[in-house]
Short mmCIF file of C-alpha atoms and ligand atoms in Angstrom, two decimals:
data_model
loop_
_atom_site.label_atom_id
_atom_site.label_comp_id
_atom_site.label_asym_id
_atom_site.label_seq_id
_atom_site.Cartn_x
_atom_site.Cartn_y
_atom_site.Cartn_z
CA UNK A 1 118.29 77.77 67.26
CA UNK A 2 116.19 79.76 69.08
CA UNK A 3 113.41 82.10 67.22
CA UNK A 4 114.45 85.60 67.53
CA UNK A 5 111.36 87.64 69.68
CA UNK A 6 109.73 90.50 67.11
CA UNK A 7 106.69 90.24 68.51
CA UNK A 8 106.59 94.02 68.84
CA UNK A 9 106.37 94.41 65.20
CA UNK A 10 103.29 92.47 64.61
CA UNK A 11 101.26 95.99 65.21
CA UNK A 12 103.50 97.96 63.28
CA UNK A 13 101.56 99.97 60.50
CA UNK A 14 102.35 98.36 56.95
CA UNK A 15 102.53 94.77 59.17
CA UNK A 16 99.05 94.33 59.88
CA UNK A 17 97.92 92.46 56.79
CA UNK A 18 100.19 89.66 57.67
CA UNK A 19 97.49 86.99 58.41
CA UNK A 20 98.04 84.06 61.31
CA UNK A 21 98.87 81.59 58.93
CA UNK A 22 101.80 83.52 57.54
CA UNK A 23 103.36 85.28 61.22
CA UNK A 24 106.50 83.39 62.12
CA UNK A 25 108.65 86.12 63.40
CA UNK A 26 105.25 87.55 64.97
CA UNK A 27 103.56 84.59 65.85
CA UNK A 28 102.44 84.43 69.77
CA UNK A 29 102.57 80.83 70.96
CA UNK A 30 99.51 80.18 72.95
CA UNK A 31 99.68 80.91 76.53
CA UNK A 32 100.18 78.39 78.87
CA UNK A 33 99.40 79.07 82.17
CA UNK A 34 96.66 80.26 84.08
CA UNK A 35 96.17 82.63 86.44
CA UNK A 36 93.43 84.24 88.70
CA UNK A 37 93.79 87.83 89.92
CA UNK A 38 91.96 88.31 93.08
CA UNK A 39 91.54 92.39 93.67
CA UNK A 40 90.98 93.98 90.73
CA UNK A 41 92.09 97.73 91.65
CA UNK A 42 95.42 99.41 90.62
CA UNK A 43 97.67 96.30 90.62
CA UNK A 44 95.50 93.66 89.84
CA UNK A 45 94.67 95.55 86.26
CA UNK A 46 98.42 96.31 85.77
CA UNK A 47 98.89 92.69 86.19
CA UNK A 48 96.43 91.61 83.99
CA UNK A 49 97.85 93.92 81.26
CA UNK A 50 100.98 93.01 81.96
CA UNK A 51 100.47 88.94 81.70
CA UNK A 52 98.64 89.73 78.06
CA UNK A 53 101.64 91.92 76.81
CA UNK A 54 104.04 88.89 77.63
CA UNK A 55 101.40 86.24 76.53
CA UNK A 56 102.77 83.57 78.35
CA UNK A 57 99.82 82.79 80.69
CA UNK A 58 95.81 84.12 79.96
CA UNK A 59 93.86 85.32 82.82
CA UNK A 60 91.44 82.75 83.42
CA UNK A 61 89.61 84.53 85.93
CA UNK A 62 88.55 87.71 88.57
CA UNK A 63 87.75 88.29 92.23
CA UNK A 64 86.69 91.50 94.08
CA UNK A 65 84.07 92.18 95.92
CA UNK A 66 83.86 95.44 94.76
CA UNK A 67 81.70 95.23 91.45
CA UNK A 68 83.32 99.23 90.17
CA UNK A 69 86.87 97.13 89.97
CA UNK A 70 85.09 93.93 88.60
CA UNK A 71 84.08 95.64 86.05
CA UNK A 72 86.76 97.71 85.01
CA UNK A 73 88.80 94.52 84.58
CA UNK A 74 86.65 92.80 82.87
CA UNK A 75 86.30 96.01 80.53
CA UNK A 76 90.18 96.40 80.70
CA UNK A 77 90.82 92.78 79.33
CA UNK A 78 88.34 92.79 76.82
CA UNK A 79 90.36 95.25 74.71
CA UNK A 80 93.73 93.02 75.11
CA UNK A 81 92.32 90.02 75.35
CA UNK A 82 89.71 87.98 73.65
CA UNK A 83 89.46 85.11 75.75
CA UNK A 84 86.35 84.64 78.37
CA UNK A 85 86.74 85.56 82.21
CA UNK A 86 85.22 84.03 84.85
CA UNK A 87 83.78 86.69 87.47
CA UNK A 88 83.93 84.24 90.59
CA UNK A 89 81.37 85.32 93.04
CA UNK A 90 83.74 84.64 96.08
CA UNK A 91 87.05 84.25 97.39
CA UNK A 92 86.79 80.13 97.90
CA UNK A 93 85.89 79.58 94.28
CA UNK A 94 88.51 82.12 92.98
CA UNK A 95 90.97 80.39 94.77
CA UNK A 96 89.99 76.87 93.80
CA UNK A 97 88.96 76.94 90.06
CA UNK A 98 90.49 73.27 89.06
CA UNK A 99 91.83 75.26 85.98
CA UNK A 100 94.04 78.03 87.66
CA UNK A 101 97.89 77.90 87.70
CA UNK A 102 98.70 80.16 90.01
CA UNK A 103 96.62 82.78 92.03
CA UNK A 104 97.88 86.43 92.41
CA UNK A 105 96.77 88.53 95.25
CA UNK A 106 96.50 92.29 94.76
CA UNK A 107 93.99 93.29 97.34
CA UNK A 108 95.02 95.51 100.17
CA UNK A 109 98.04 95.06 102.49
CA UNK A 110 95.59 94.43 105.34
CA UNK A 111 93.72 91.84 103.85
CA UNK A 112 97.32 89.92 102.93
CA UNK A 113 97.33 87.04 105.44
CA UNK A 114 93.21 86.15 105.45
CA UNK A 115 93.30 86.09 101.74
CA UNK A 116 96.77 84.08 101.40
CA UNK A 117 95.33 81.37 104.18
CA UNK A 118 92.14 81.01 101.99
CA UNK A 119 94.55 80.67 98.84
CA UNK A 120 97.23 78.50 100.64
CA UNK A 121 94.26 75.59 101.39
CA UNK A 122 94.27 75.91 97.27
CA UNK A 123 97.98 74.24 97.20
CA UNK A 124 98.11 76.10 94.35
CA UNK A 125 101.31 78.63 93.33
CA UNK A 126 100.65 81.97 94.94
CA UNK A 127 102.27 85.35 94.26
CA UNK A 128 101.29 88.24 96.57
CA UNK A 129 101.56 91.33 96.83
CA UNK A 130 104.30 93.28 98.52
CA UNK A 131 104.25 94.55 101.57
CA UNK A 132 103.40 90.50 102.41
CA UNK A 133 101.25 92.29 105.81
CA UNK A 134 101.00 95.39 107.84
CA UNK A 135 102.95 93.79 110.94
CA UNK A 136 105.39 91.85 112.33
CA UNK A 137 103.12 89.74 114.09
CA UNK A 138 101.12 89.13 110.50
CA UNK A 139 104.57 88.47 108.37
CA UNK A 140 105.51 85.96 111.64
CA UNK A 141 102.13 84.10 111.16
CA UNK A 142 102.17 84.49 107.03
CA UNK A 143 106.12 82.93 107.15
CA UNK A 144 104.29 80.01 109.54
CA UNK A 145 101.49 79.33 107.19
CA UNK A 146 103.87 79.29 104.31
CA UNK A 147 106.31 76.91 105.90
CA UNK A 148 104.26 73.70 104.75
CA UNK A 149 102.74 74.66 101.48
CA UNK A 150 104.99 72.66 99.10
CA UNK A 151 104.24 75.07 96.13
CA UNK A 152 106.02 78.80 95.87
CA UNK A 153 104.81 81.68 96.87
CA UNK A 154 106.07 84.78 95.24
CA UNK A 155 105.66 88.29 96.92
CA UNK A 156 105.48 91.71 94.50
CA UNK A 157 108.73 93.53 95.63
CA UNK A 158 109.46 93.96 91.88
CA UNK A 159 111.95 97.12 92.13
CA UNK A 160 115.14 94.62 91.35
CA UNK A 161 114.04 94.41 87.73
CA UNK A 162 114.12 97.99 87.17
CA UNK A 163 116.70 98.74 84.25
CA UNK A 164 118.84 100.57 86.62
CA UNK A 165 119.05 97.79 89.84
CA UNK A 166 119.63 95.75 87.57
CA UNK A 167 122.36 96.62 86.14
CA UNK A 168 123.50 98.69 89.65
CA UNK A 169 123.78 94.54 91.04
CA UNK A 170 125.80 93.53 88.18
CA UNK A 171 128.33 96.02 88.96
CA UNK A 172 128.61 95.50 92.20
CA UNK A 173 127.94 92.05 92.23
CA UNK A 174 128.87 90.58 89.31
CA UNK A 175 131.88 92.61 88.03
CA UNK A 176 132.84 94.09 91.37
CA UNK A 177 134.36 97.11 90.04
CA UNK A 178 133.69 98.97 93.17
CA UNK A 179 135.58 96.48 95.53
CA UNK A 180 134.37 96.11 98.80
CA UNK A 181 131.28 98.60 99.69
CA UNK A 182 130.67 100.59 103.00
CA UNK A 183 127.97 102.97 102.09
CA UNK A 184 124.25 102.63 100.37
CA UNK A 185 121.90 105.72 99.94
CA UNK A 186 118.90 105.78 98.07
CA UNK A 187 115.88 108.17 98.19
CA UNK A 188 112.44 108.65 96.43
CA UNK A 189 110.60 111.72 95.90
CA UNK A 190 107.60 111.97 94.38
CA UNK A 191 103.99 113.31 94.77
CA UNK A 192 101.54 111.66 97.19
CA UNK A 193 99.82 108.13 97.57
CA UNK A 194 96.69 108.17 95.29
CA UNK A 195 93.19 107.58 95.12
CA UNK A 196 92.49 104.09 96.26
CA UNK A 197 89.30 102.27 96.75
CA UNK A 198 87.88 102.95 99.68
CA UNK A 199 91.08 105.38 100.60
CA UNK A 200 92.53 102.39 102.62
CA UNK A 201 96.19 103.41 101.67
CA UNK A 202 95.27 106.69 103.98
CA UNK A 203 95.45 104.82 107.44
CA UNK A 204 98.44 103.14 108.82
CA UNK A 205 96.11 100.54 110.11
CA UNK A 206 95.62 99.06 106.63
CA UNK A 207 98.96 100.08 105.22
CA UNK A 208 101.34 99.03 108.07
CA UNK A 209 102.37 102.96 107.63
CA UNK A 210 104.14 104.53 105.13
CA UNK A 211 107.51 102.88 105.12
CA UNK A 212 106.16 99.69 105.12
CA UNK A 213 103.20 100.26 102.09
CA UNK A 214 106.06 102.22 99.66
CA UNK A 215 109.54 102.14 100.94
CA UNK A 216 109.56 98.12 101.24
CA UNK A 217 110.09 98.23 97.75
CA UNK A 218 113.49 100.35 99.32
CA UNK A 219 114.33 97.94 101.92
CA UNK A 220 114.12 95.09 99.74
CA UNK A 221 116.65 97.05 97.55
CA UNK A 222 118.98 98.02 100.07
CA UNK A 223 118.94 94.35 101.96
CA UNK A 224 120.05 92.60 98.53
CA UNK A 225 122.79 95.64 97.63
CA UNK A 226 124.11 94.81 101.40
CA UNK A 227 123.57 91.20 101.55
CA UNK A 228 123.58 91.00 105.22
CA UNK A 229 121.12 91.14 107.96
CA UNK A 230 119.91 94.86 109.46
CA UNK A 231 120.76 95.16 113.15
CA UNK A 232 119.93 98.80 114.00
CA UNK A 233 117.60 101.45 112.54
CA UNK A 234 117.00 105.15 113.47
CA UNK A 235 114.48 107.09 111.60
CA UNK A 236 113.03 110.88 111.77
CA UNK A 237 109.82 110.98 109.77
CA UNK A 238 106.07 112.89 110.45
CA UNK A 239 103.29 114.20 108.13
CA UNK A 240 103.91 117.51 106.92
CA UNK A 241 101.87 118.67 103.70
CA UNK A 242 99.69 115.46 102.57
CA UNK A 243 96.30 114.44 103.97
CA UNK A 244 96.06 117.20 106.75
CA UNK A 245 92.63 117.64 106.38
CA UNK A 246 91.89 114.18 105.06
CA UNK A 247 89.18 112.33 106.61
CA UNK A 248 86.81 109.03 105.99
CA UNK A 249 83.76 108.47 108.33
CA UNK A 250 84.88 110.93 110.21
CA UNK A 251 88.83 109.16 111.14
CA UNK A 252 91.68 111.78 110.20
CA UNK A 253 94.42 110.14 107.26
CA UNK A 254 97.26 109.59 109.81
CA UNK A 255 99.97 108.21 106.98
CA UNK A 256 103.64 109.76 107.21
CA UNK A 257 104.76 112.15 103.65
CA UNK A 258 108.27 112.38 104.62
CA UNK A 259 111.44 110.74 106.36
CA UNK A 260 114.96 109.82 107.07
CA UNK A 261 116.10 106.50 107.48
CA UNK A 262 119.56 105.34 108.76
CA UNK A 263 120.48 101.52 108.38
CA UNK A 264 123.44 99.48 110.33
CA UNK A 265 124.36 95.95 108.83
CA UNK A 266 125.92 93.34 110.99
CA UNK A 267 128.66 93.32 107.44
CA UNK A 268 129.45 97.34 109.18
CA UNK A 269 127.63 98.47 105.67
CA UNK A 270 126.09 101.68 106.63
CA UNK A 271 122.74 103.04 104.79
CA UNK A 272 120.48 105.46 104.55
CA UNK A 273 117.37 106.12 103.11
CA UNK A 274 115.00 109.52 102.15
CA UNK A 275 111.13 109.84 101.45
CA UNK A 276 109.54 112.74 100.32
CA UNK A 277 106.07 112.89 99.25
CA UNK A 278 105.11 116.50 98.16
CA UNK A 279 107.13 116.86 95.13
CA UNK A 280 105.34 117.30 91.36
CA UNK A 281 107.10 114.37 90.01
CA UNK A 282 108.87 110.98 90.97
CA UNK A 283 112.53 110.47 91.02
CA UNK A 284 114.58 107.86 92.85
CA UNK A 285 118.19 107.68 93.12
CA UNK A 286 120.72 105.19 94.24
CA UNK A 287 124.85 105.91 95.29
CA UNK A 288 126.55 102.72 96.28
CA UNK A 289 130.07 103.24 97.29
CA UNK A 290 133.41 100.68 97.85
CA UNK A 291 136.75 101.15 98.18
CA UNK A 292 137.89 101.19 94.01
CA UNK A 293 134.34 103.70 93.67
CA UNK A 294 130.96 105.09 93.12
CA UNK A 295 127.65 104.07 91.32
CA UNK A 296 125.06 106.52 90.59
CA UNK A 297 121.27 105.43 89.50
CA UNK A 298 119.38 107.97 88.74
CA UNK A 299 115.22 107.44 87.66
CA UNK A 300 113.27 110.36 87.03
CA UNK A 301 109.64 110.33 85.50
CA UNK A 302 108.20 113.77 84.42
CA UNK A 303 104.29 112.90 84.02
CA UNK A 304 103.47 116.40 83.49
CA UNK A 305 105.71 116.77 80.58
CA UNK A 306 104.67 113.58 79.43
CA UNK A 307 108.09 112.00 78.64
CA UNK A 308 109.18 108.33 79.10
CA UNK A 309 111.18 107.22 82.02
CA UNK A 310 114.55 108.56 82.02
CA UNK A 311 116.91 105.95 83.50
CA UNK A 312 120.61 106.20 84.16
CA UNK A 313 123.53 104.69 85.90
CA UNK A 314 127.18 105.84 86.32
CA UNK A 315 130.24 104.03 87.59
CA UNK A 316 132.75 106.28 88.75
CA UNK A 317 136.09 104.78 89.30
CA UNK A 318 138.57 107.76 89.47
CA UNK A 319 142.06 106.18 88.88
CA UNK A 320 141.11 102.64 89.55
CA UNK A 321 139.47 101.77 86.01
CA UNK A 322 137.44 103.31 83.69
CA UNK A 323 134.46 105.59 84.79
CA UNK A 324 131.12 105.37 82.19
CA UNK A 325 127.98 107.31 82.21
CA UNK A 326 124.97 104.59 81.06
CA UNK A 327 121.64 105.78 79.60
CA UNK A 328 118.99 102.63 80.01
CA UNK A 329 115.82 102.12 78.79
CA UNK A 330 113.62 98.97 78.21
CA UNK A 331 111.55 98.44 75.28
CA UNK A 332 108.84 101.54 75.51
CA UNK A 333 105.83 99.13 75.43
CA UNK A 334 107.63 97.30 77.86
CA UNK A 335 108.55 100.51 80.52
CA UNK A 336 104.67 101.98 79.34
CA UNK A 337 102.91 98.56 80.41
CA UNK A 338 103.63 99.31 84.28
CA UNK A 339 106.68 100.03 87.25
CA UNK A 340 109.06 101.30 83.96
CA UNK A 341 108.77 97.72 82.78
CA UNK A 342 109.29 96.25 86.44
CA UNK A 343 106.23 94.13 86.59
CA UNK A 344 106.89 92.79 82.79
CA UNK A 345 109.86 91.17 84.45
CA UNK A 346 108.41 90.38 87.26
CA UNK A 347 106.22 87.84 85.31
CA UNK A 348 108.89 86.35 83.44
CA UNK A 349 109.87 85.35 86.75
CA UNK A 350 106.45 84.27 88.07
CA UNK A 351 106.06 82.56 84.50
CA UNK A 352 109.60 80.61 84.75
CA UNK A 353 108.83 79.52 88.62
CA UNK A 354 105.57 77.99 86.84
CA UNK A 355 107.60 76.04 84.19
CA UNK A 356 110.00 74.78 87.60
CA UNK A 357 112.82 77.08 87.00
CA UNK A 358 114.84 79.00 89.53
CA UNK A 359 114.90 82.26 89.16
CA UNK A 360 115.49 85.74 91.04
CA UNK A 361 111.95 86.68 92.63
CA UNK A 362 111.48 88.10 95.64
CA UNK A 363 110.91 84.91 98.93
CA UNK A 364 108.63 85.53 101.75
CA UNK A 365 111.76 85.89 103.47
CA UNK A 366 113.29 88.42 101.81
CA UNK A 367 109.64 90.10 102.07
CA UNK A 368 110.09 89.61 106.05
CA UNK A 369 113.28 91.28 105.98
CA UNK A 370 112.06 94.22 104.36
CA UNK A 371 109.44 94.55 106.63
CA UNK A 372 111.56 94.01 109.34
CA UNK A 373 113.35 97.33 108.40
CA UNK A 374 110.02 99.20 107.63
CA UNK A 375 108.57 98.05 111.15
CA UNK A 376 111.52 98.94 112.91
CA UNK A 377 111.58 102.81 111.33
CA UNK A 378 108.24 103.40 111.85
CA UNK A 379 108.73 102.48 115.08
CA UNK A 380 111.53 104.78 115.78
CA UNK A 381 109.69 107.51 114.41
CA UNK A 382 107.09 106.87 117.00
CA UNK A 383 110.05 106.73 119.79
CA UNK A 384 112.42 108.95 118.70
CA UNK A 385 115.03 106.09 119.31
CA UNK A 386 117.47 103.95 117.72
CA UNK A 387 115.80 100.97 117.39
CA UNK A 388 118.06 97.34 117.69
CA UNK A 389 116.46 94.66 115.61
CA UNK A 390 117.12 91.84 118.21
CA UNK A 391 115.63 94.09 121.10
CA UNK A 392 112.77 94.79 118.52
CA UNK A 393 111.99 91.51 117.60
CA UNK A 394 112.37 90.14 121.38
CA UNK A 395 109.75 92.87 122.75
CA UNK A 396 107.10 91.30 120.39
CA UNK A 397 107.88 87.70 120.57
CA UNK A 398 109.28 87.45 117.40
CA UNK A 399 113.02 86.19 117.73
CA UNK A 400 112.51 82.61 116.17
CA UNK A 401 112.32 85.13 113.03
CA UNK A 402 116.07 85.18 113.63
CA UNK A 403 116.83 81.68 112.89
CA UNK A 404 118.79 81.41 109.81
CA UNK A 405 115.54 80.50 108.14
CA UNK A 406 114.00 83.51 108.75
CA UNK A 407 116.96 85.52 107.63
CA UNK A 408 117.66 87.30 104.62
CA UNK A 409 119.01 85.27 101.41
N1 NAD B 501 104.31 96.15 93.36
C1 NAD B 501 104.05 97.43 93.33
O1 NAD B 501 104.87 98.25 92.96
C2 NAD B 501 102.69 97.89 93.79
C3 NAD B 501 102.13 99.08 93.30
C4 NAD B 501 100.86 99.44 93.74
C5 NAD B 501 100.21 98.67 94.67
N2 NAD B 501 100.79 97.53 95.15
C6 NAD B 501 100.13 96.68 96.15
O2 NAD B 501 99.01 96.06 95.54
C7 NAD B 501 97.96 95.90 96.50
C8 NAD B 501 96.68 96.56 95.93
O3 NAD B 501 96.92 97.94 95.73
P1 NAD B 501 96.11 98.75 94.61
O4 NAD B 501 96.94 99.94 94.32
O5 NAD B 501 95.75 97.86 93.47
O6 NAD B 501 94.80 99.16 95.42
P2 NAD B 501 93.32 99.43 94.85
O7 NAD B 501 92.56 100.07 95.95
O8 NAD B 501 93.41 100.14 93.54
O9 NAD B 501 92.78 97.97 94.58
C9 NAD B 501 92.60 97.00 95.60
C10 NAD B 501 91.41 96.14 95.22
O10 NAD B 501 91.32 95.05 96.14
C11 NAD B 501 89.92 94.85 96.39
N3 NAD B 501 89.76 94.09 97.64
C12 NAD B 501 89.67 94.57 98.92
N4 NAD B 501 89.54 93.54 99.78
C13 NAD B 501 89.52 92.40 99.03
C14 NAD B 501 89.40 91.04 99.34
N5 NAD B 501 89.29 90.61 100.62
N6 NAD B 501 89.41 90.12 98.32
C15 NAD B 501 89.53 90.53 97.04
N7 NAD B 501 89.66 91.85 96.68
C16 NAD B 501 89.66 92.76 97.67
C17 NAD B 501 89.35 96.23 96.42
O11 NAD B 501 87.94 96.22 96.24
C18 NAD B 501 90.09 96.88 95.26
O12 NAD B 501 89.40 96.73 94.04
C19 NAD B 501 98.46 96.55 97.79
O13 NAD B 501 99.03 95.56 98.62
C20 NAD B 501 99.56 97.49 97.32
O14 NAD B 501 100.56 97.73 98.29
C21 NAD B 501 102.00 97.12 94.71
#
């Protein structure tokens, strides 16, 4: 029988005199895996939090070569974590610390392929983060230099274990209570990109532009919920509010804050997609719609009012079954410890890949194919055309991407 999980309790007030020698119910196993975060910034700290919350794997060690994020790691794990960390002084000996499991790369999108080639020559499991580059001609080279390393690579698109995809994929998936769908919309809004080290999220020369640095995570969504491969994609998108007067050594911000993004599938799934990033808060919604009915996911997180995540999903099946309105939440140290408890899930994934399970985690493929989308919308924002994916991919060299290997699964 398995051990029911209360971990949570084991900081409850009236719980803490229970020494180690008498926990059973709270008793953490020890971790064991471990991994090495290399770029310490926003992510890599949320990962690091987020691996000591689950306590399945320690971090062993930290790269960055900026010493401000070093250090605010190092001062970050010291409060969760009593175990040592190495500070390696460089990218070689991060990746290749005979003791590491598995190396995660959080460093910017720009730096994605150099960093991954160093950590491939590791042979070590790799999980990077999402988007896997900033072009089509990086993700190409990335998929190439990924095609003989025998162990996994993992990449960060971690919005499918938010409560409410989750359970939007059941429904549609599992129980198909909407029959067969034709329609997918989702949108985010949400205030603007923030502070980053060295303001690289700014410039769509680090970023791969706006689509691809944020709405990948959208793509990625929207390619699983129509499980076929984009063929055509018109966007409308510019800069409107954000950034205007934004500038670093003297270069203007030149990132999009708003769009409109319409999808074809070869399946005749049609689907559409909304950014906007001026509002005070963030909400995203999704409406997936068949031929029995409609689901509804609504997220909406009020930081100024300080509340918790407010997560919903509706099935609306008019006379064809019952309809249900669904209030979800996760476990609030879960949803607190980062992405509404996204990346928590994320690393049960990461951590079950490690013990040689399969599992649902985002493939470099699937982290092509999002891309794929992203690159082609920016690009028809540049244009003002529809842009065809074959066309798209022929004009840059790219259509071996095509091959059912490249394609989305
Ligand atoms: N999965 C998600 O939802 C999610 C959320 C936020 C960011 N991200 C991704 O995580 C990555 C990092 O974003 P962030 O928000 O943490 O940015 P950040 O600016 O807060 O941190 C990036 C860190 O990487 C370091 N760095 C730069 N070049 C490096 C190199 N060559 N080697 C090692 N470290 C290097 C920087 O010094 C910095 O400390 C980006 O790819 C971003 O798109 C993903």
């Amino acid at each position: 029988m398995t051990k029911p999980r209360l971990r949570f309790f084991e900081n409850a007030p009236g719980q803490r005199h229970i020494v180690e020698s008498d926990r059973y119910l709270y008793r953490q196993d020890a971790p064991s895996h471990n991994l090495v975060v290399i770029g310490t910034g926003t992510m890599g700290q949320e990962h690091m939090r987020v691996a000591a919350l689950l306590g399945r794997a320690k971090v062993l060690g930290i790269y960055d070569p900026q010493p401000a994020s070093m250090d605010a790691a190092e001062a970050l794990y010291a409060t969760i974590c009593q175990a040592p960390l190495r500070r390696y002084p460089d990218l070689a000996s991060a990746c290749n610390d005979p003791d590491a499991d598995v190396l995660m790369i959080c460093t910017p999108n720009v730096t994605h392929l150099e960093v991954l080639k160093t950590a491939l020559a590791s042979g070590k499991p790799i999980f990077l983060e999402k988007p896997m580059a900033t072009t089509l001609a990086d993700a190409a080279a990335l998929m190439d230099a990924v095609r003989t390393h025998s162990a996994f690579v993992q990449i960060g698109l971690q919005y499918r274990y938010k409560a409410q995809y989750r359970e939007a994929f059941h429904e549609v998936k599992v129980r198909g209570s909407l029959g067969p769908v034709h329609t997918i919309s989702m949108s985010e809004y949400r205030p603007p990109f923030l502070d980053k080290v060295a303001q690289w999220n700014k410039f769509n020369k680090n970023t791969g532009g706006t689509l691809v640095e944020k709405c990948c995570h959208y793509f990625d969504l929207i390619n699983l919920m129509a499980d076929s491969r984009a063929i055509r994609v018109y966007a409308s998108g510019g800069r409107a509010v954000n950034f205007l007067d934004f500038e670093k050594d003297g270069v203007p911000a030149d990132i999009d804050d708003h769009a409109f993004v319409s999808i074809d599938y070869a399946n005749g799934i049609r689907a559409s997609f909304t950014l906007n990033m001026f509002c005070p808060d963030f909400s995203e919604e999704l409406i997936v719609v068949g031929e029995r009915g409609r689901l509804i996911t609504h997220e909406r997180f009020d930081f100024h009012a300080l509340q918790p995540t407010q997560t919903s999903v509706n099935v609306e099946l008019g006379e064809s079954g019952a309809s249900r309105r669904t209030a979800l939440s996760y476990p609030a140290l879960i949803e607190q410890s980062g992405h509404h408890g996204a990346t928590y899930f994320e690393h049960i994934a990461l951590m079950d890949q490690l013990d040689g399970r399969s599992v649902d985690c985002a493939t470099v493929q699937q982290g092509l194919w999002s891309m794929i989308v992203a690159c082609a919308a920016q690009e028809s924002i540049r244009s003002g055309q529809a842009v065809a994916i074959d066309g798209f991919l022929a004009a840059q060299q790219l259509t071996h991407l095509l091959a059912p290997e490249g394609g989305q699964s």
